[in-house]
CSV table of C-alpha atoms in Angstrom, one decimal:
chain,number,residue,atom,x,y,z
A,18,UNK,CA,-29.6,40.3,-10.8
A,19,UNK,CA,-26.5,38.4,-9.4
A,20,UNK,CA,-25.7,41.3,-7.1
A,21,UNK,CA,-29.2,41.6,-5.7
A,22,UNK,CA,-29.5,38.0,-4.5
A,23,UNK,CA,-27.0,36.5,-2.1
A,24,UNK,CA,-26.2,32.9,-2.7
A,25,UNK,CA,-25.8,30.8,0.6
A,26,UNK,CA,-24.7,27.3,1.4
A,27,UNK,CA,-27.5,24.9,0.6
A,28,UNK,CA,-28.9,26.8,-2.5
A,29,UNK,CA,-29.6,24.8,-5.5
A,30,UNK,CA,-29.5,25.9,-9.2
A,31,UNK,CA,-28.3,24.6,-12.6
A,32,UNK,CA,-24.5,24.8,-13.0
A,33,UNK,CA,-22.6,24.6,-16.2
A,34,UNK,CA,-20.7,21.3,-16.1
A,35,UNK,CA,-17.8,21.1,-18.6
A,36,UNK,CA,-17.7,17.6,-20.0
A,37,UNK,CA,-14.7,16.4,-22.0
A,38,UNK,CA,-16.5,13.4,-23.6
A,39,UNK,CA,-19.9,14.9,-24.4
A,40,UNK,CA,-21.5,18.3,-24.8
A,41,UNK,CA,-21.5,20.7,-21.9
A,42,UNK,CA,-24.6,20.4,-19.7
A,43,UNK,CA,-26.5,22.3,-17.0
A,44,UNK,CA,-27.3,19.7,-14.2
A,45,UNK,CA,-28.9,20.8,-10.9
A,46,UNK,CA,-26.2,21.3,-8.2
A,47,UNK,CA,-26.1,22.2,-4.6
A,48,UNK,CA,-23.8,25.0,-3.2
A,49,UNK,CA,-21.7,23.4,-0.4
A,50,UNK,CA,-19.3,26.3,0.3
A,51,UNK,CA,-18.2,29.7,-0.9
A,52,UNK,CA,-14.8,31.4,-0.8
A,53,UNK,CA,-13.2,34.5,-2.3
A,54,UNK,CA,-9.8,34.3,-4.1
A,55,UNK,CA,-8.1,37.5,-5.4
A,56,UNK,CA,-11.4,39.3,-5.2
A,57,UNK,CA,-13.3,36.6,-7.2
A,58,UNK,CA,-16.1,34.6,-5.7
A,59,UNK,CA,-15.9,30.8,-6.0
A,60,UNK,CA,-18.6,28.2,-5.2
A,61,UNK,CA,-18.1,24.6,-4.3
A,62,UNK,CA,-20.9,22.6,-6.0
A,63,UNK,CA,-22.2,19.1,-5.8
A,64,UNK,CA,-24.1,17.9,-8.9
A,65,UNK,CA,-27.3,16.2,-7.8
A,66,UNK,CA,-27.5,12.6,-9.0
A,67,UNK,CA,-23.8,12.7,-9.9
A,68,UNK,CA,-21.0,11.0,-8.0
A,69,UNK,CA,-19.2,13.2,-5.4
A,70,UNK,CA,-15.9,12.8,-7.2
A,71,UNK,CA,-17.2,15.3,-9.8
A,72,UNK,CA,-17.7,18.0,-7.2
A,73,UNK,CA,-15.7,21.2,-7.9
A,74,UNK,CA,-15.1,24.9,-7.4
A,75,UNK,CA,-16.8,27.0,-10.1
A,76,UNK,CA,-17.0,30.7,-10.9
A,77,UNK,CA,-20.2,32.8,-10.8
A,78,UNK,CA,-20.5,32.8,-14.6
A,79,UNK,CA,-21.3,29.1,-14.6
A,80,UNK,CA,-24.3,29.5,-12.3
A,81,UNK,CA,-27.8,29.9,-13.8
A,82,UNK,CA,-29.2,32.5,-11.4
A,83,UNK,CA,-32.7,32.5,-13.0
A,84,UNK,CA,-33.5,29.1,-11.5
A,85,UNK,CA,-32.0,29.7,-8.0
A,86,UNK,CA,-33.7,27.6,-5.3
A,87,UNK,CA,-33.1,28.6,-1.6
A,88,UNK,CA,-32.6,25.8,1.0
A,89,UNK,CA,-35.8,24.5,2.6
A,90,UNK,CA,-36.1,23.9,6.3
A,91,UNK,CA,-36.2,20.1,6.7
A,92,UNK,CA,-39.2,18.7,8.5
A,93,UNK,CA,-38.3,16.8,11.6
A,94,UNK,CA,-39.8,13.3,12.1
A,95,UNK,CA,-39.6,11.2,15.2
A,96,UNK,CA,-37.1,8.3,15.1
A,97,UNK,CA,-37.1,5.0,16.9
A,98,UNK,CA,-34.9,6.2,19.8
A,99,UNK,CA,-37.4,9.1,20.5
A,100,UNK,CA,-35.1,11.8,19.2
A,101,UNK,CA,-36.3,13.9,16.2
A,102,UNK,CA,-34.2,14.2,13.1
A,103,UNK,CA,-34.6,14.4,9.3
A,104,UNK,CA,-35.3,10.9,8.1
A,105,UNK,CA,-33.4,9.9,5.0
A,106,UNK,CA,-35.2,8.1,2.3
A,107,UNK,CA,-34.3,4.4,1.8
A,108,UNK,CA,-33.5,3.0,-1.6
A,109,UNK,CA,-35.4,-0.2,-2.3
A,110,UNK,CA,-33.1,-3.1,-1.4
A,111,UNK,CA,-32.4,-5.6,-4.0
A,112,UNK,CA,-34.1,-9.0,-3.7
A,113,UNK,CA,-31.9,-12.0,-3.1
A,114,UNK,CA,-34.5,-14.6,-4.0
A,115,UNK,CA,-34.5,-16.5,-7.3
A,116,UNK,CA,-37.3,-15.2,-9.5
A,117,UNK,CA,-38.5,-16.7,-12.8
A,118,UNK,CA,-37.2,-14.9,-15.8
A,119,UNK,CA,-37.8,-15.1,-19.6
A,120,UNK,CA,-36.7,-18.3,-21.2
A,121,UNK,CA,-34.5,-17.5,-24.2
A,122,UNK,CA,-33.6,-20.1,-26.9
A,123,UNK,CA,-30.1,-21.4,-26.3
A,124,UNK,CA,-28.1,-24.1,-24.5
A,125,UNK,CA,-29.9,-25.3,-21.4
A,126,UNK,CA,-28.2,-26.3,-18.2
A,127,UNK,CA,-30.1,-27.8,-15.3
A,128,UNK,CA,-29.7,-26.1,-11.9
A,129,UNK,CA,-30.4,-27.9,-8.7
A,130,UNK,CA,-31.7,-25.2,-6.2
A,131,UNK,CA,-29.7,-24.8,-3.0
A,132,UNK,CA,-31.0,-26.4,0.2
A,133,UNK,CA,-32.4,-24.0,2.7
A,134,UNK,CA,-29.8,-23.3,5.3
A,135,UNK,CA,-29.3,-20.9,8.2
A,136,UNK,CA,-30.2,-17.3,7.7
A,137,UNK,CA,-27.4,-14.9,6.9
A,138,UNK,CA,-26.5,-12.6,9.8
A,139,UNK,CA,-27.2,-8.9,9.6
A,140,UNK,CA,-24.5,-7.0,8.0
A,141,UNK,CA,-23.0,-4.7,10.6
A,142,UNK,CA,-21.0,-2.8,8.0
A,143,UNK,CA,-24.1,-1.6,6.1
A,144,UNK,CA,-26.9,-3.0,4.1
A,145,UNK,CA,-26.5,-5.1,1.0
A,146,UNK,CA,-25.4,-3.6,-2.4
A,147,UNK,CA,-25.4,0.2,-2.7
A,148,UNK,CA,-28.0,1.3,-0.2
A,149,UNK,CA,-26.6,3.3,2.7
A,150,UNK,CA,-29.7,3.0,4.9
A,151,UNK,CA,-31.5,0.1,6.5
A,152,UNK,CA,-34.8,-0.9,5.1
A,153,UNK,CA,-36.9,1.2,7.5
A,154,UNK,CA,-35.0,4.4,6.6
A,155,UNK,CA,-33.0,4.7,9.8
A,156,UNK,CA,-29.3,4.7,9.1
A,157,UNK,CA,-27.5,1.6,10.5
A,158,UNK,CA,-25.0,2.2,13.2
A,159,UNK,CA,-21.4,2.5,11.9
A,160,UNK,CA,-19.1,-0.4,12.8
A,161,UNK,CA,-16.6,0.6,15.5
A,162,UNK,CA,-13.6,-1.3,14.0
A,163,UNK,CA,-11.2,0.3,11.5
A,164,UNK,CA,-13.5,0.0,8.5
A,165,UNK,CA,-16.4,2.3,8.9
A,166,UNK,CA,-19.2,2.9,6.5
A,167,UNK,CA,-19.8,6.6,6.8
A,168,UNK,CA,-23.2,7.7,8.2
A,169,UNK,CA,-24.7,10.1,5.6
A,170,UNK,CA,-27.1,11.7,8.1
A,171,UNK,CA,-24.2,13.1,10.1
A,172,UNK,CA,-21.9,14.1,7.3
A,173,UNK,CA,-19.9,17.1,8.3
A,174,UNK,CA,-19.8,19.7,5.5
A,175,UNK,CA,-16.0,19.7,5.7
A,176,UNK,CA,-15.8,16.0,4.9
A,177,UNK,CA,-18.0,16.4,1.9
A,178,UNK,CA,-15.5,18.6,0.2
A,179,UNK,CA,-12.2,17.6,-1.4
A,180,UNK,CA,-9.3,19.1,0.7
A,181,UNK,CA,-6.2,18.0,-1.2
A,182,UNK,CA,-5.5,19.6,-4.5
A,183,UNK,CA,-2.9,17.2,-6.0
A,184,UNK,CA,-0.7,14.3,-4.8
A,185,UNK,CA,2.7,13.4,-6.3
A,186,UNK,CA,3.4,9.7,-5.9
A,187,UNK,CA,6.5,8.5,-7.7
A,188,UNK,CA,6.1,9.4,-11.4
A,189,UNK,CA,2.3,10.0,-11.1
A,190,UNK,CA,0.4,13.1,-10.2
A,191,UNK,CA,-3.1,12.2,-8.8
A,192,UNK,CA,-6.1,14.5,-8.5
A,193,UNK,CA,-8.1,13.3,-5.4
A,194,UNK,CA,-11.8,12.6,-5.7
A,195,UNK,CA,-12.8,12.9,-2.1
A,196,UNK,CA,-11.9,14.3,1.3
A,197,UNK,CA,-9.1,12.6,3.2
A,198,UNK,CA,-8.1,13.4,6.9
A,199,UNK,CA,-4.6,14.5,6.2
A,200,UNK,CA,-3.3,17.1,8.7
A,201,UNK,CA,-5.0,20.5,8.2
A,202,UNK,CA,-1.8,22.4,7.4
A,203,UNK,CA,-1.1,20.2,4.4
A,204,UNK,CA,-4.5,21.0,2.8
A,205,UNK,CA,-3.4,24.5,1.5
A,206,UNK,CA,-0.4,23.1,-0.4
A,207,UNK,CA,-0.7,23.0,-4.3
A,208,UNK,CA,1.0,19.6,-4.2
A,209,UNK,CA,1.3,17.0,-1.4
A,210,UNK,CA,4.3,14.8,-1.9
A,211,UNK,CA,4.3,11.1,-0.9
A,212,UNK,CA,7.1,8.6,-0.7
A,213,UNK,CA,5.9,5.9,-3.1
A,214,UNK,CA,7.5,3.2,-1.0
A,215,UNK,CA,6.6,4.0,2.6
A,216,UNK,CA,3.8,6.4,1.7
A,217,UNK,CA,5.0,9.0,4.2
A,218,UNK,CA,3.4,12.4,3.3
A,219,UNK,CA,5.7,15.5,3.0
A,220,UNK,CA,5.0,19.2,2.3
A,221,UNK,CA,7.7,19.9,-0.3
A,222,UNK,CA,9.8,18.4,-3.0
A,223,UNK,CA,12.9,19.3,-1.0
A,224,UNK,CA,11.5,17.4,2.0
A,225,UNK,CA,10.7,14.4,-0.2
A,226,UNK,CA,14.3,14.4,-1.6
A,227,UNK,CA,15.8,14.6,1.9
A,228,UNK,CA,13.5,11.7,3.0
A,229,UNK,CA,14.4,9.5,0.0
A,230,UNK,CA,18.1,9.6,1.0
A,231,UNK,CA,17.1,8.1,4.4
A,232,UNK,CA,14.2,5.7,3.3
A,233,UNK,CA,15.5,2.2,2.8
A,234,UNK,CA,12.2,0.7,1.5
A,235,UNK,CA,11.9,-0.2,-2.2
A,236,UNK,CA,8.8,-2.3,-1.7
A,237,UNK,CA,5.9,-2.3,0.8
A,238,UNK,CA,6.8,-3.7,4.3
A,239,UNK,CA,5.6,-7.2,5.1
A,240,UNK,CA,5.9,-10.5,3.3
A,241,UNK,CA,5.9,-10.9,-0.5
A,242,UNK,CA,3.4,-13.8,-0.9
A,243,UNK,CA,2.9,-13.7,-4.7
A,244,UNK,CA,5.1,-12.9,-7.7
A,245,UNK,CA,4.5,-13.6,-11.4
A,246,UNK,CA,6.4,-11.5,-14.0
A,247,UNK,CA,6.4,-8.0,-12.8
A,248,UNK,CA,3.3,-8.3,-10.5
A,249,UNK,CA,3.8,-9.0,-6.8
A,250,UNK,CA,1.5,-9.0,-3.7
A,251,UNK,CA,2.7,-8.1,-0.2
A,252,UNK,CA,0.8,-9.0,3.0
A,253,UNK,CA,1.0,-6.3,5.6
A,254,UNK,CA,-0.2,-6.7,9.2
A,255,UNK,CA,-2.0,-3.5,10.4
A,256,UNK,CA,-0.6,-4.0,13.9
A,257,UNK,CA,3.0,-4.6,13.0
A,258,UNK,CA,3.2,-1.9,10.3
A,259,UNK,CA,0.9,0.7,11.7
A,260,UNK,CA,2.5,3.8,10.1
A,261,UNK,CA,2.5,2.3,6.6
A,262,UNK,CA,-1.1,1.1,7.1
A,263,UNK,CA,-2.3,4.5,8.3
A,264,UNK,CA,-0.5,6.2,5.4
A,265,UNK,CA,-2.1,3.8,3.0
A,266,UNK,CA,-5.5,4.4,4.4
A,267,UNK,CA,-5.1,8.2,4.1
A,268,UNK,CA,-4.1,7.8,0.4
A,269,UNK,CA,-6.9,5.4,-0.3
A,270,UNK,CA,-9.5,7.7,1.3
A,271,UNK,CA,-8.7,10.3,-1.4
A,272,UNK,CA,-10.5,7.9,-3.9
A,273,UNK,CA,-13.0,6.0,-1.6
A,274,UNK,CA,-16.0,7.9,-0.5
A,275,UNK,CA,-18.3,5.2,0.9
A,276,UNK,CA,-15.9,3.7,3.4
A,277,UNK,CA,-13.4,5.5,5.7
A,278,UNK,CA,-10.6,3.6,7.4
A,279,UNK,CA,-9.1,5.7,10.2
A,280,UNK,CA,-6.4,5.0,12.6
A,281,UNK,CA,-7.3,1.6,14.2
A,282,UNK,CA,-5.6,-0.6,11.6
A,283,UNK,CA,-4.7,-3.4,14.1
A,284,UNK,CA,-7.6,-5.7,13.2
A,285,UNK,CA,-6.7,-5.6,9.5
A,286,UNK,CA,-4.4,-7.2,7.0
A,287,UNK,CA,-3.5,-5.2,3.9
A,288,UNK,CA,-2.6,-6.9,0.5
A,289,UNK,CA,-0.8,-4.4,-1.7
A,290,UNK,CA,-0.3,-5.2,-5.4
A,291,UNK,CA,2.8,-3.8,-7.0
A,292,UNK,CA,4.5,-3.5,-10.4
A,293,UNK,CA,8.3,-4.0,-10.4
A,294,UNK,CA,10.9,-2.2,-12.4
A,295,UNK,CA,14.6,-1.3,-11.9
A,296,UNK,CA,13.7,1.4,-9.3
A,297,UNK,CA,11.6,-0.9,-7.1
A,298,UNK,CA,8.1,-2.2,-6.4
A,299,UNK,CA,5.5,0.5,-7.3
A,300,UNK,CA,2.0,0.4,-5.7
A,301,UNK,CA,-0.8,-0.3,-8.1
A,302,UNK,CA,-3.7,-1.0,-5.7
A,303,UNK,CA,-4.6,-2.8,-2.5
A,304,UNK,CA,-7.4,-4.4,-0.5
A,305,UNK,CA,-7.8,-4.7,3.2
A,306,UNK,CA,-9.3,-7.6,5.1
A,307,UNK,CA,-10.4,-8.2,8.6
A,308,UNK,CA,-8.2,-10.8,10.5
A,309,UNK,CA,-11.4,-12.2,11.9
A,310,UNK,CA,-14.7,-11.6,10.1
A,311,UNK,CA,-18.0,-12.9,11.5
A,312,UNK,CA,-19.7,-12.0,8.3
A,313,UNK,CA,-17.5,-14.0,5.8
A,314,UNK,CA,-16.0,-10.8,4.4
A,315,UNK,CA,-12.8,-11.4,2.4
A,316,UNK,CA,-12.5,-7.7,1.5
A,317,UNK,CA,-13.1,-4.5,3.6
A,318,UNK,CA,-11.8,-1.8,1.3
A,319,UNK,CA,-10.4,-2.3,-2.3
A,320,UNK,CA,-8.9,0.3,-4.6
A,321,UNK,CA,-6.9,0.4,-7.8
A,322,UNK,CA,-5.0,3.8,-8.0
A,323,UNK,CA,-6.4,6.0,-10.9
A,324,UNK,CA,-3.2,5.7,-13.1
A,325,UNK,CA,-3.8,1.9,-13.2
A,326,UNK,CA,-7.5,1.9,-13.7
A,327,UNK,CA,-9.3,0.4,-16.7
A,328,UNK,CA,-6.3,-2.0,-17.3
A,329,UNK,CA,-7.5,-5.2,-15.6
A,330,UNK,CA,-5.8,-4.6,-12.3
A,331,UNK,CA,-9.1,-4.2,-10.3
A,332,UNK,CA,-10.2,-7.7,-11.4
A,333,UNK,CA,-6.8,-9.0,-10.6
A,334,UNK,CA,-7.2,-7.7,-7.0
A,335,UNK,CA,-10.6,-9.3,-6.7
A,336,UNK,CA,-9.3,-12.6,-8.2
A,337,UNK,CA,-6.5,-12.6,-5.7
A,338,UNK,CA,-8.9,-12.1,-2.7
A,339,UNK,CA,-10.9,-15.2,-3.8
A,340,UNK,CA,-7.5,-17.1,-4.2
A,341,UNK,CA,-6.8,-16.4,-0.6
A,342,UNK,CA,-10.3,-17.6,0.4
A,343,UNK,CA,-9.7,-20.8,-1.5
A,344,UNK,CA,-6.5,-21.5,0.4
A,345,UNK,CA,-8.4,-20.7,3.7
A,346,UNK,CA,-11.2,-23.2,2.6
A,347,UNK,CA,-13.9,-20.5,2.9
A,348,UNK,CA,-16.3,-18.6,0.8
A,349,UNK,CA,-16.1,-14.9,1.0
A,350,UNK,CA,-17.9,-11.6,0.0
A,351,UNK,CA,-16.8,-8.0,-0.1
A,352,UNK,CA,-18.0,-5.7,2.7
A,353,UNK,CA,-21.1,-3.8,1.6
A,354,UNK,CA,-22.0,-1.2,0.5
A,355,UNK,CA,-19.8,-1.3,-2.6
A,356,UNK,CA,-19.0,2.0,-4.4
A,357,UNK,CA,-20.4,2.4,-7.9
A,358,UNK,CA,-17.1,1.4,-9.5
A,359,UNK,CA,-16.6,-1.5,-7.1
A,360,UNK,CA,-20.0,-2.9,-7.8
A,361,UNK,CA,-19.3,-2.8,-11.5
A,362,UNK,CA,-15.9,-4.6,-11.1
A,363,UNK,CA,-17.4,-7.3,-8.8
A,364,UNK,CA,-20.4,-7.9,-11.0
A,365,UNK,CA,-18.0,-8.3,-14.0
A,366,UNK,CA,-15.7,-10.7,-12.0
A,367,UNK,CA,-18.6,-12.8,-10.7
A,368,UNK,CA,-20.2,-13.0,-14.1
A,369,UNK,CA,-17.0,-14.2,-15.9
A,370,UNK,CA,-16.0,-16.6,-13.1
A,371,UNK,CA,-19.4,-18.3,-13.0
A,372,UNK,CA,-19.8,-18.4,-16.8
A,373,UNK,CA,-16.3,-20.0,-17.1
A,374,UNK,CA,-17.4,-22.9,-14.9
A,375,UNK,CA,-20.9,-23.3,-16.6
A,376,UNK,CA,-19.3,-23.3,-20.1
A,377,UNK,CA,-16.8,-26.0,-19.0
A,378,UNK,CA,-19.5,-28.4,-17.8
A,379,UNK,CA,-19.7,-31.6,-19.9
A,380,UNK,CA,-23.0,-33.5,-20.7
A,381,UNK,CA,-23.5,-36.5,-18.4
A,382,UNK,CA,-24.5,-39.6,-20.4
A,383,UNK,CA,-26.3,-37.5,-23.0
A,384,UNK,CA,-28.2,-35.7,-20.3
A,385,UNK,CA,-27.9,-32.0,-19.6
A,386,UNK,CA,-25.0,-31.3,-17.2
A,387,UNK,CA,-26.0,-30.6,-13.6
A,388,UNK,CA,-24.5,-28.3,-10.9
A,389,UNK,CA,-25.7,-26.9,-7.7
A,390,UNK,CA,-25.3,-23.4,-6.4
A,391,UNK,CA,-23.4,-24.8,-3.5
A,392,UNK,CA,-21.0,-26.5,-5.9
A,393,UNK,CA,-20.4,-23.2,-7.8
A,394,UNK,CA,-19.8,-21.5,-4.5
A,395,UNK,CA,-17.3,-24.2,-3.3
A,396,UNK,CA,-15.4,-24.1,-6.6
A,397,UNK,CA,-15.1,-20.3,-6.8
A,398,UNK,CA,-15.2,-19.4,-3.1
A,399,UNK,CA,-17.8,-16.8,-4.1
A,400,UNK,CA,-20.5,-16.6,-1.4
A,401,UNK,CA,-23.8,-18.4,-2.3
A,402,UNK,CA,-25.8,-15.0,-2.2
A,403,UNK,CA,-23.4,-13.5,-4.7
A,404,UNK,CA,-23.7,-16.5,-7.0
A,405,UNK,CA,-27.5,-16.3,-7.0
A,406,UNK,CA,-27.6,-12.5,-7.5
A,407,UNK,CA,-25.1,-12.8,-10.4
A,408,UNK,CA,-27.2,-15.5,-12.1
A,409,UNK,CA,-30.3,-13.3,-11.7
A,410,UNK,CA,-28.3,-10.2,-13.0
A,411,UNK,CA,-27.4,-12.2,-16.1
A,412,UNK,CA,-31.0,-13.4,-16.5
A,413,UNK,CA,-29.9,-17.0,-16.7
A,414,UNK,CA,-32.3,-18.7,-14.2
A,415,UNK,CA,-35.7,-20.0,-15.2
A,416,UNK,CA,-38.2,-22.4,-13.5
A,417,UNK,CA,-39.2,-24.9,-16.2
A,418,UNK,CA,-41.2,-28.1,-15.7
A,419,UNK,CA,-40.6,-28.3,-12.0
A,420,UNK,CA,-36.9,-27.6,-12.1
A,421,UNK,CA,-34.5,-24.7,-12.3
A,422,UNK,CA,-32.8,-24.3,-15.7
A,423,UNK,CA,-29.8,-22.2,-16.6
A,424,UNK,CA,-30.0,-21.1,-20.2
A,425,UNK,CA,-26.8,-19.7,-21.9
A,426,UNK,CA,-27.9,-17.8,-25.0
A,427,UNK,CA,-25.5,-17.2,-27.9
A,428,UNK,CA,-25.3,-13.5,-27.0
A,429,UNK,CA,-24.1,-14.4,-23.5
A,430,UNK,CA,-21.6,-17.0,-24.7
A,431,UNK,CA,-20.2,-14.6,-27.3
A,432,UNK,CA,-20.0,-11.7,-24.9
A,433,UNK,CA,-18.2,-13.9,-22.4
A,434,UNK,CA,-15.7,-15.2,-24.9
A,435,UNK,CA,-14.8,-11.7,-26.1
A,436,UNK,CA,-14.4,-10.5,-22.5
A,437,UNK,CA,-12.1,-13.4,-21.7
A,438,UNK,CA,-9.9,-12.7,-24.8
A,439,UNK,CA,-9.4,-9.1,-23.4
A,440,UNK,CA,-8.5,-10.4,-19.9
A,441,UNK,CA,-4.7,-10.9,-20.1
A,442,UNK,CA,-4.0,-10.5,-16.4
A,443,UNK,CA,-4.8,-13.6,-14.3
A,444,UNK,CA,-3.6,-14.9,-10.9
A,445,UNK,CA,-1.6,-18.1,-11.2
A,446,UNK,CA,-2.3,-20.1,-8.0
A,447,UNK,CA,1.1,-21.9,-8.3
A,448,UNK,CA,2.9,-18.5,-7.7
A,449,UNK,CA,0.9,-18.0,-4.4
A,450,UNK,CA,2.9,-18.8,-1.2
A,451,UNK,CA,0.4,-18.2,1.5
A,452,UNK,CA,-0.3,-19.9,4.8
A,453,UNK,CA,-3.5,-18.7,6.6
A,454,UNK,CA,-3.2,-17.9,10.3
A,455,UNK,CA,-5.9,-18.8,12.9
A,456,UNK,CA,-6.2,-15.3,14.4
A,457,UNK,CA,-8.8,-16.5,17.1
A,458,UNK,CA,-5.8,-18.2,18.9
A,459,UNK,CA,-3.6,-15.2,18.8
A,460,UNK,CA,-5.2,-13.1,21.6
A,461,UNK,CA,-5.5,-9.4,20.5
A,462,UNK,CA,-3.9,-10.1,17.1
């Protein structure tokens, strides 16, 4: 039966997905590409409803041919600009308003609602939360600065496929999750070698060894603005250190799908977190930030490299970004949409930060303690909208007898205390040596 039917790009069918943690499964997948290696056909598949980082090349014996679906011709619908094109569906956007929620038994805290202020400007980087499209289903135009939210309706098939097999970075070997625009001639190599200090890419171990005899760097370029124990942060100007910044973006793109940072790094600052040992300062992760943001963004892209994930470093990067905002005297928010992992990290950070403040409130003359959303925002530098969405996410807000009440149940308190016991890595503001610059007075950065 396999020989009678020719599989083409765009076909869908169940594919055996080998799962290390659970039983093997047969999710529906789309064929993105085909190739032949040593006389054997291979199929590049994307598992529908799974993250793209799980896409892979599979052999024919993992395809369930009995349920093969051929690609349908997409119906064209008129768009606002008069051109026809397939119209992407729009996920429902999360509400920002406070809504009444169930009122559990527990410790009550009174919340004074925020005063109505100016409306938030439209997000030119993409809609809020994880939705890629605007509310009417038409994709928003990508921003024309260095941080671009990729437009799914024009995704090229090439950029949907991982193109680097393996990266050697210092003592780590990394398996990329997504496409990254490294030079085409490097994509056929079994291993791409990177200098872990300047991030220059090289085609062989011999080239790397030769490079290391000439490379003087043992830490990222730029200023070290934080050091505590073995953890340091370096501030890198995307205009002054263009090569390093571009190389960092190429590496980061291997693990970031929703945002692409190409070659215009001038408008950005990069904050690289490192871990120190006798050989030097080894990159753990980073975040980038616009020098001037009209949207109060304090993070453009953020990444913890895979060898350091699930160890508290992601939250440390987020905490550092808000410490910078505190020194600047601003509230900040990450550029949207966040990746699935990014959203989880931010939700966890916001929850812990806000609960820390609420649990430290003391009763006022026997009355319930009071705090405003604006006060929470000022103390934490977390933008007001993110404070509200976190309180809603935690189900803490209720409208009771004409006022807003925050109720901390025993379950919430216990969960928070357990989480904080595990959180060993924290930023110490006393170790931060940072003076904000006014970029608006510096011409073209």
